[in-house]
Short mmCIF file of C-alpha atoms in Angstrom, two decimals:
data_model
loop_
_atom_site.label_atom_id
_atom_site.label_comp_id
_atom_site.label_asym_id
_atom_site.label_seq_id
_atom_site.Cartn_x
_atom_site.Cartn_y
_atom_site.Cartn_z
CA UNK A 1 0.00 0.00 0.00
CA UNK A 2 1.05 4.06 -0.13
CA UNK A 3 -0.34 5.61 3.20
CA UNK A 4 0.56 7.89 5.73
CA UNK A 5 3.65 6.09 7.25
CA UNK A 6 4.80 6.35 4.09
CA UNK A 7 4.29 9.88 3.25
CA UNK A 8 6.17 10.50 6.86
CA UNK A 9 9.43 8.76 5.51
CA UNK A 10 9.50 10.52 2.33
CA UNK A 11 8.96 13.82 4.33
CA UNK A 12 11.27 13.16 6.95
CA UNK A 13 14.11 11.91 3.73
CA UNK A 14 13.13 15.08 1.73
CA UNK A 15 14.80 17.30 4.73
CA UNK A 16 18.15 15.53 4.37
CA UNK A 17 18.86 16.65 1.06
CA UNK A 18 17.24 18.76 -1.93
CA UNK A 19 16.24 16.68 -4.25
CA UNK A 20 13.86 13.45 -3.40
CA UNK A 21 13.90 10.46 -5.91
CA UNK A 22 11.76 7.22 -5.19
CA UNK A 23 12.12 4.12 -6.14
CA UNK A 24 9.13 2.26 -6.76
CA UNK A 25 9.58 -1.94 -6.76
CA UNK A 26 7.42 -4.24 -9.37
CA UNK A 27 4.88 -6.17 -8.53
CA UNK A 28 6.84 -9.47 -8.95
CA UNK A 29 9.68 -8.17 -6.45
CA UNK A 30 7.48 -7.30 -4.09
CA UNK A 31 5.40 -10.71 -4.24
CA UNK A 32 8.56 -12.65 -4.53
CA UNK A 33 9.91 -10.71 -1.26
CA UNK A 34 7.03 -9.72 1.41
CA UNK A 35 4.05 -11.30 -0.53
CA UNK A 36 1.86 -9.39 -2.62
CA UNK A 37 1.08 -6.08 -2.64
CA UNK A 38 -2.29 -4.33 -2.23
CA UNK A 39 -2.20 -1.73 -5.23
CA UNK A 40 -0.38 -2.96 -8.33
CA UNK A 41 2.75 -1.26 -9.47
CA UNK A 42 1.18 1.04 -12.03
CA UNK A 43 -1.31 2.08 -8.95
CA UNK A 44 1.96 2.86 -7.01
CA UNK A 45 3.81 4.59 -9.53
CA UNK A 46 0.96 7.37 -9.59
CA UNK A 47 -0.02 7.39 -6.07
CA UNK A 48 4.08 7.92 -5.04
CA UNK A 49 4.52 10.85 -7.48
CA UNK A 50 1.10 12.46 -6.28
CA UNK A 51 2.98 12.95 -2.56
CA UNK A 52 4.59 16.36 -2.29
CA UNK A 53 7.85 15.89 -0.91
CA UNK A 54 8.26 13.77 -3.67
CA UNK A 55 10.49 14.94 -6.86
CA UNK A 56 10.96 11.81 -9.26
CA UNK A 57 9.89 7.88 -9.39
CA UNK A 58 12.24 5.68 -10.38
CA UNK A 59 9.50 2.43 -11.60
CA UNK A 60 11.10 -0.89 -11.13
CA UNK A 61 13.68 -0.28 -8.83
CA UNK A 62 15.68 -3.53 -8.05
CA UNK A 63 14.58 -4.70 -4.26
CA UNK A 64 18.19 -4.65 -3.24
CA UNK A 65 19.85 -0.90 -3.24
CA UNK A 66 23.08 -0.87 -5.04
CA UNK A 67 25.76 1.71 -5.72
CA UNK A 68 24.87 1.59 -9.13
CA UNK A 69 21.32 2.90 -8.95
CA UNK A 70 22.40 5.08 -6.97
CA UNK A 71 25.12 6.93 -8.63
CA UNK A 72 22.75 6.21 -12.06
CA UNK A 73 20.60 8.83 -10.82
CA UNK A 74 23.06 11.01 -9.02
CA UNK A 75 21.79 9.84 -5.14
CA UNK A 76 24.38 11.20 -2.37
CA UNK A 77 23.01 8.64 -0.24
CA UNK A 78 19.88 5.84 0.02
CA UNK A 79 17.58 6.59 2.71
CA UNK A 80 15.05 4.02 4.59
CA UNK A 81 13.19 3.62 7.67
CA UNK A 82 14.44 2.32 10.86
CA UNK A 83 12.44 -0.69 10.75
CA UNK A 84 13.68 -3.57 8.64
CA UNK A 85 13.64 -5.08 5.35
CA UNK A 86 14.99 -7.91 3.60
CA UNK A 87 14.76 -9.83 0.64
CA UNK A 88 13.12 -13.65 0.72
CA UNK A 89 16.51 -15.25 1.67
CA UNK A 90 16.76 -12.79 4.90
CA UNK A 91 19.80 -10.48 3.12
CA UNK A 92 19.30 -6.81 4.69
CA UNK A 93 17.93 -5.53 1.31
CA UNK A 94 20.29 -2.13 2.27
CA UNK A 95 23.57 -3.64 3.18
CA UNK A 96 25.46 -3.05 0.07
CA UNK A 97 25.06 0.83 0.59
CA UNK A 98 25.47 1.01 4.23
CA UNK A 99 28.48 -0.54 3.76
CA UNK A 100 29.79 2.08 0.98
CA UNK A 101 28.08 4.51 4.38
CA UNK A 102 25.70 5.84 1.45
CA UNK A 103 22.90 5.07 3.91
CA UNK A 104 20.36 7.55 6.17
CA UNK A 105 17.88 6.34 8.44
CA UNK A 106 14.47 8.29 9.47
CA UNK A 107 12.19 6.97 12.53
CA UNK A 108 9.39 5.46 11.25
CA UNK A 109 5.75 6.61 11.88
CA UNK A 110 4.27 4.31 14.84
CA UNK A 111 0.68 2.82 14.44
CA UNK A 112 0.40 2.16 10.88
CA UNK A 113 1.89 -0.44 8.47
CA UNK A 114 0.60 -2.06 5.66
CA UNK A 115 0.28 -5.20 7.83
CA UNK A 116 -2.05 -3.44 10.38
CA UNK A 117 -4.03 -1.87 7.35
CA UNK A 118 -4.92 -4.89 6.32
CA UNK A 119 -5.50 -6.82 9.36
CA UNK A 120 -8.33 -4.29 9.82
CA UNK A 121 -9.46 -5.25 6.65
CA UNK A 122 -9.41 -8.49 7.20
CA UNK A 123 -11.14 -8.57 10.45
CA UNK A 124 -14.30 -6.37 9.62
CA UNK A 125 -14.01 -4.53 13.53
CA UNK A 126 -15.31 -1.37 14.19
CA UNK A 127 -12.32 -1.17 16.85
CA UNK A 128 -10.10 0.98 14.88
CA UNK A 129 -12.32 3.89 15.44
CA UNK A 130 -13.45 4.25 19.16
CA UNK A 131 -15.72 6.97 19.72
CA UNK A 132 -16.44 9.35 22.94
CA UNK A 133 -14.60 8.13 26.21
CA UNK A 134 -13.24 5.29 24.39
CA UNK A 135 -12.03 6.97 21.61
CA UNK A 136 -7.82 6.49 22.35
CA UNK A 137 -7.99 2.82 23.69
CA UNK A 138 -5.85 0.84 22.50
CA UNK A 139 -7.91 -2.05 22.64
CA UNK A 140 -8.12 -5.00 19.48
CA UNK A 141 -9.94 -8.00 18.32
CA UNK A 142 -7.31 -10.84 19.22
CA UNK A 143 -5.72 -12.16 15.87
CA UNK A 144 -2.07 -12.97 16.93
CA UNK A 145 -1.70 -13.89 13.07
CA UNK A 146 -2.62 -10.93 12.36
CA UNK A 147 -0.34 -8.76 14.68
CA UNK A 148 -3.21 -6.67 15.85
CA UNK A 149 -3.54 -7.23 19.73
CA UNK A 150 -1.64 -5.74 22.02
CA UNK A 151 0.20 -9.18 22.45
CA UNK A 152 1.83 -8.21 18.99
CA UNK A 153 5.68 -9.34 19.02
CA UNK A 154 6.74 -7.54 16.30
CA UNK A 155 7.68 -3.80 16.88
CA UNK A 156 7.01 -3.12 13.40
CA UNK A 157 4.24 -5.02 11.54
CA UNK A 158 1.93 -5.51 15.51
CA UNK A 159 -0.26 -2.52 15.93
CA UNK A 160 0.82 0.45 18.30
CA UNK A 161 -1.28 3.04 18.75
CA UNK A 162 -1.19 6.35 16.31
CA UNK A 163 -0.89 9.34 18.79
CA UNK A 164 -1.35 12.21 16.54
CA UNK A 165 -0.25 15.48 17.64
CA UNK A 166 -0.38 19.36 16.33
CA UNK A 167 2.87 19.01 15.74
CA UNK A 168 2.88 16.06 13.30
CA UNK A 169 -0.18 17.65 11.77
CA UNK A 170 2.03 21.07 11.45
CA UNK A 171 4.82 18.88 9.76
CA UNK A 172 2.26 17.41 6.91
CA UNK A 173 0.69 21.09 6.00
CA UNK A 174 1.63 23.64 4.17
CA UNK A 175 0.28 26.38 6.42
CA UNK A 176 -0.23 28.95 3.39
CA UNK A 177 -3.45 30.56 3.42
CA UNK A 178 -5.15 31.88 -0.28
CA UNK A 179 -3.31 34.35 -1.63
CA UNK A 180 -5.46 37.84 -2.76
CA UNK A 181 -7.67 36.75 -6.23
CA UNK A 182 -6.91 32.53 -5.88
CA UNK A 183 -10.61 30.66 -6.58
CA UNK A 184 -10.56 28.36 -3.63
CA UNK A 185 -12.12 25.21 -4.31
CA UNK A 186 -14.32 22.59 -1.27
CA UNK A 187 -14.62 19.35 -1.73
CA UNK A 188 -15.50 17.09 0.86
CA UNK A 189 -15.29 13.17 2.15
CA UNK A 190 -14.33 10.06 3.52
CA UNK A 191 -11.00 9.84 1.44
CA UNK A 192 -10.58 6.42 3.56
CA UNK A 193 -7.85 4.51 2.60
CA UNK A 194 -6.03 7.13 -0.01
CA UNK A 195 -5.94 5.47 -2.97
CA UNK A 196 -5.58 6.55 -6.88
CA UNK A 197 -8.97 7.23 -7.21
CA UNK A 198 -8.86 9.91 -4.79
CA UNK A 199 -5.59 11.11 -6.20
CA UNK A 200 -7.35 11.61 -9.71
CA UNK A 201 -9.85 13.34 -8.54
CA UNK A 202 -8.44 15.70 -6.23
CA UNK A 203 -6.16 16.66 -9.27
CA UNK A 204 -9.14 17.22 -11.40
CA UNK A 205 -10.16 19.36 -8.43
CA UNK A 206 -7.52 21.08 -8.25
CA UNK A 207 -8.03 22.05 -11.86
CA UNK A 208 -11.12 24.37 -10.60
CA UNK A 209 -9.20 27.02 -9.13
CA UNK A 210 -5.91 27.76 -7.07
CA UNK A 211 -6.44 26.18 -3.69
CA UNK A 212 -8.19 23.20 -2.72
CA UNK A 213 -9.69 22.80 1.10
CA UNK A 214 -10.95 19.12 1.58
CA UNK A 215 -13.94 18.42 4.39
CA UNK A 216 -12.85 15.34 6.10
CA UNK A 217 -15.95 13.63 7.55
CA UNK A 218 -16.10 12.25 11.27
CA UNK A 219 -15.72 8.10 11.75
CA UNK A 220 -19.41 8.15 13.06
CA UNK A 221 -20.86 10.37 9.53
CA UNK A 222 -18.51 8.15 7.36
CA UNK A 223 -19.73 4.74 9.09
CA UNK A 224 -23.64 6.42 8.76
CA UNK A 225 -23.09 6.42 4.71
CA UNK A 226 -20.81 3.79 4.05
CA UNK A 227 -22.09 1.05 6.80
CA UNK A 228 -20.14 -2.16 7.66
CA UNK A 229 -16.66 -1.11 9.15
CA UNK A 230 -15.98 1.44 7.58
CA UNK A 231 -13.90 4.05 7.77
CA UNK A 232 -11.27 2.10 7.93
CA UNK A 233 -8.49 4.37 9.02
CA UNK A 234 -9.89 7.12 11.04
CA UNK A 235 -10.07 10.25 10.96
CA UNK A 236 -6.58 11.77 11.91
CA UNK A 237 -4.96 9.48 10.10
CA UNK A 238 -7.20 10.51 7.09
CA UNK A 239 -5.99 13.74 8.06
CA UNK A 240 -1.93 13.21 7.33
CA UNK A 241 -3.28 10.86 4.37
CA UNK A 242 -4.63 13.48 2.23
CA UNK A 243 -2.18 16.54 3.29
CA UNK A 244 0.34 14.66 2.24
CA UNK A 245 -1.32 14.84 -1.80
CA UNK A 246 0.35 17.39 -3.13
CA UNK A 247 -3.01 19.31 -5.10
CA UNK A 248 -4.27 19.82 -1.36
CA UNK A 249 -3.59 23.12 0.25
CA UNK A 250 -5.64 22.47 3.33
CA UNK A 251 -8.14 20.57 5.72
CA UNK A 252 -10.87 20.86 7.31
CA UNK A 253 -10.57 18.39 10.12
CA UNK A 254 -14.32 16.76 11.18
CA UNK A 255 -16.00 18.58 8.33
CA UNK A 256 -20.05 18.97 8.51
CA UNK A 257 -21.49 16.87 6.23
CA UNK A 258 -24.05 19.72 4.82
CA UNK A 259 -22.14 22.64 3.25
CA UNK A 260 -23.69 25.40 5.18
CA UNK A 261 -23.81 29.37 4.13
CA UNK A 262 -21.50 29.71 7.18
CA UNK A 263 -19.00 26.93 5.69
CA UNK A 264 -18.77 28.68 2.57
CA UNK A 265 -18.43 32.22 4.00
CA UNK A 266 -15.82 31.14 6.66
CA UNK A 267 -13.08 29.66 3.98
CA UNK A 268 -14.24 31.99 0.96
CA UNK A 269 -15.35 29.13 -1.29
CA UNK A 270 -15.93 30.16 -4.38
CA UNK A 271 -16.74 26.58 -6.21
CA UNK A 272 -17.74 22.92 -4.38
CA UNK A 273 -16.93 20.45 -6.26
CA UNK A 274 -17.90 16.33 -5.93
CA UNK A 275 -17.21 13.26 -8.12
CA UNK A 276 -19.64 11.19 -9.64
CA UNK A 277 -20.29 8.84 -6.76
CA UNK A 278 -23.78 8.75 -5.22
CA UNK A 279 -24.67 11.45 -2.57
CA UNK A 280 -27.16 10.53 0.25
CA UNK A 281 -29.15 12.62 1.98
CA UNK A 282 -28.41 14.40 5.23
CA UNK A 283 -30.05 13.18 8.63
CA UNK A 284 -32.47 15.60 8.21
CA UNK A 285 -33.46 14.48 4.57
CA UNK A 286 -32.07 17.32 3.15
CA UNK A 287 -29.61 17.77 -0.12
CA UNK A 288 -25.93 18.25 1.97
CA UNK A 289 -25.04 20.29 -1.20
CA UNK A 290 -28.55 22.29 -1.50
CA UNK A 291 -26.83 25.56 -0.31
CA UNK A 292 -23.87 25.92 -3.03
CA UNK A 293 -26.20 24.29 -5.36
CA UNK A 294 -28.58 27.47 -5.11
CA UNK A 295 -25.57 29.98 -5.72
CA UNK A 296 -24.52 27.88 -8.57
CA UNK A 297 -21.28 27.21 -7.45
CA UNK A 298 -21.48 23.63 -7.51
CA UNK A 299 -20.11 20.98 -9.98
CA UNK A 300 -19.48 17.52 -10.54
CA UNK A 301 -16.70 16.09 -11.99
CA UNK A 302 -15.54 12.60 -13.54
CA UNK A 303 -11.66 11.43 -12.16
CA UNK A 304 -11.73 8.87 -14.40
CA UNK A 305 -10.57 6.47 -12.36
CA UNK A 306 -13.32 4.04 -11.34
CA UNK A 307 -11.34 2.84 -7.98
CA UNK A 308 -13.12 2.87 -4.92
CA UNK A 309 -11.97 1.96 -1.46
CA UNK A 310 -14.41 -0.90 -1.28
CA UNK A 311 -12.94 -2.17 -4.29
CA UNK A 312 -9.36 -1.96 -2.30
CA UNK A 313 -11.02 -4.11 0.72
CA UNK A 314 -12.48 -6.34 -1.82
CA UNK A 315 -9.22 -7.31 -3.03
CA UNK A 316 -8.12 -8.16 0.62
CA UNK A 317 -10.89 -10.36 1.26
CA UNK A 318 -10.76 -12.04 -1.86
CA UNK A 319 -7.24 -12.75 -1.73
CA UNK A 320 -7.81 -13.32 2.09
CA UNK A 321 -5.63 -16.35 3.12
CA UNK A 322 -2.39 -15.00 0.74
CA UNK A 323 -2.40 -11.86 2.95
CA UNK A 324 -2.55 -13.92 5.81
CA UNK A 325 0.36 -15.54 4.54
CA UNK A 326 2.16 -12.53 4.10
CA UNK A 327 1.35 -11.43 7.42
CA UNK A 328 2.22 -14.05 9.46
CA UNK A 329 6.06 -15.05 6.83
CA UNK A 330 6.57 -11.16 7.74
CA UNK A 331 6.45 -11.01 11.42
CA UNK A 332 8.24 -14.50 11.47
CA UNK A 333 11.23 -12.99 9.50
CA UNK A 334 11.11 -9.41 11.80
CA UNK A 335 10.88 -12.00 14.72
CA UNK A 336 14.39 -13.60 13.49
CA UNK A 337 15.73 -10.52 13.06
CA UNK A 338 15.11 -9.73 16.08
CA UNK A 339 16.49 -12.50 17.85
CA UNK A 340 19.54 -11.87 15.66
CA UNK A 341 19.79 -8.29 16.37
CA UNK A 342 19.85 -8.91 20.00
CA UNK A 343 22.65 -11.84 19.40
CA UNK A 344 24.80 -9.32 17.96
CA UNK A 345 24.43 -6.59 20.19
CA UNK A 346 25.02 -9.15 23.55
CA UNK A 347 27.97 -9.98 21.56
CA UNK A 348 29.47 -6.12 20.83
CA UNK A 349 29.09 -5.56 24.73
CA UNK A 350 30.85 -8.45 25.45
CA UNK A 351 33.84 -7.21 23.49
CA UNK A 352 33.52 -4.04 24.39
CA UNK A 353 34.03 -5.66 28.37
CA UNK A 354 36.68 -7.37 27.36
CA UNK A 355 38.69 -4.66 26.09
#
């Protein structure tokens, strides 16, 4: 997948130098590796150039970094998380540059991975978004498979909880308000899951005018229109998901689900703007777009892209025990790694006592 955790790496790599290429792995490395991958390579591609801190994609990166990718593209250094990676014989897919020290690390973002993602997926709870008093527990389903509880024993791929703070949220914007004379363009949504579909349309958005402001719904509106479990990330990580696009300027965290008079006035909308998905009514019964409708400053536009996040959850379920798989061969090799890690480092501080 391409989410938030992501988005934080690139970010975070992006302030160690100037210029910020990507490589983006194939489908068949990534399925011959970690097991296979929620949004096809093509579906990456796009979604990885649509981040801002992002400058170039380089598709089909080899899974193991070598010196001669890098100095290919002109790369100082290669840049990763701290968590790990390796390739499907347990090789440190990095060690060939950190040992050429053409290697940065960044901390990775704690409470999301694509594992967790789709263990939520996978087990259809409504636990991912508490609401009122309970609304920061950290409390899961048990699925030990799944590394979901809080008996999780990987510090990677098991699910910690995702503190957000003002600070992180400060990080992800760009804290520029309209200039004088832009057209500032509303949209609003669940944007669960960011996938390509919402990339394309957000672009075509952006298209409308100069700055785009997207509504974020609440967990409890979202789950009213969408039913089952969704959403299935809530809402501040929804948040860092779509500030990280780069055609967003800004967002309205919790967003009414009626565009009011009062909405419009507040951020100086001059056009709202939805795709061509179905709209339902408003508790009340009412249009939610009625209001912007009346000052015709309402359209609808076509992304053309016809992905939808319950097509992305579809693909889990369908393809259920493989991801199980993948879950479960991931946390096993972390797990070794681990033990590994530890091995070593017992072994450095007995040297270190010795000398």
């Amino acid at each position: 997948m391409v989410h938030f955790g992501h988005a934080n790496s690139l970010r975070q790599a992006k302030a160690l130098g100037d210029y910020l290429i990507v490589g983006v792995h194939t489908d068949e490395e990534i399925t011959k590796h970690k097991g296979p991958p929620v949004f096809n390579q093509e579906e990456r591609y796009k979604m990885v150039r649509g981040i801002k801190w992002v400058d170039e994609v380089v598709e089909g990166a080899p899974y193991v970094t070598i010196l001669e990718t890098l100095d290919k593209y002109d790369c100082d250094f290669c840049c990763h998380g701290d968590d790990i990676t390796m390739t499907a014989d347990g090789v440190d897919t990095y060690h060939l540059v950190k040992a050429a020290e053409r290697y940065r690390e960044v901390q990775r973002t704690a409470g999301v991975s694509t594992t967790d993602l789709v263990g939520r997926m996978l087990l259809l709870t409504r636990n991912h978004f508490r609401q009122g008093a309970h609304e920061y527990e950290v409390e899961k389903e048990h699925s030990s498979t799944m590394g979901q509880d809080s008996l999780a024993r990987s510090p990677w791929t098991g699910c910690s909880q995702f503190l957000p703070t003002t600070q992180k949220i400060i990080q992800f914007s760009d804290g520029k308000p309209p200039k004088p004379g832009d057209r500032v363009v509303y949209v609003a949504g669940a944007f669960d899951l960011f996938h390509v579909g919402h990339l394309d349309f957000l672009e075509k958005a952006k298209e409308q005018g100069d700055y785009l402001i997207v509504g974020l719904h609440t967990d409890p509106v979202v789950n009213r229109y969408k039913g089952s479990n969704y959403p299935i990330m809530n809402l501040h990580e929804r948040v860092l998901s779509v500030l990280a696009c780069k055609y967003v300027s800004e967002v309205v965290i919790g967003a009414p689900y009626t565009v009011t008079k009062d909405l419009m006035d507040h951020f100086k909308v001059d056009i709202v703007v939805h795709g061509s998905t179905p709209v339902m009514n408003d508790v009340d019964g009412k249009d939610p777009f009625e209001y912007p409708k009346q000052l015709k400053k309402f359209i609808t536009v076509d992304s053309g892209n016809d992905m939808t996040t319950e097509k992305i959850v579809d693909r889990i379920i369908r393809n259920r025990l493989e991801f199980e798989t993948r879950n479960l061969k991931k946390e096993q090799k972390e797990l070794e790694l681990i033990k590994f890690m530890e091995k070593d480092k017992l072994k450095n501080t007995i040297i270190d006592i010795n000398s």
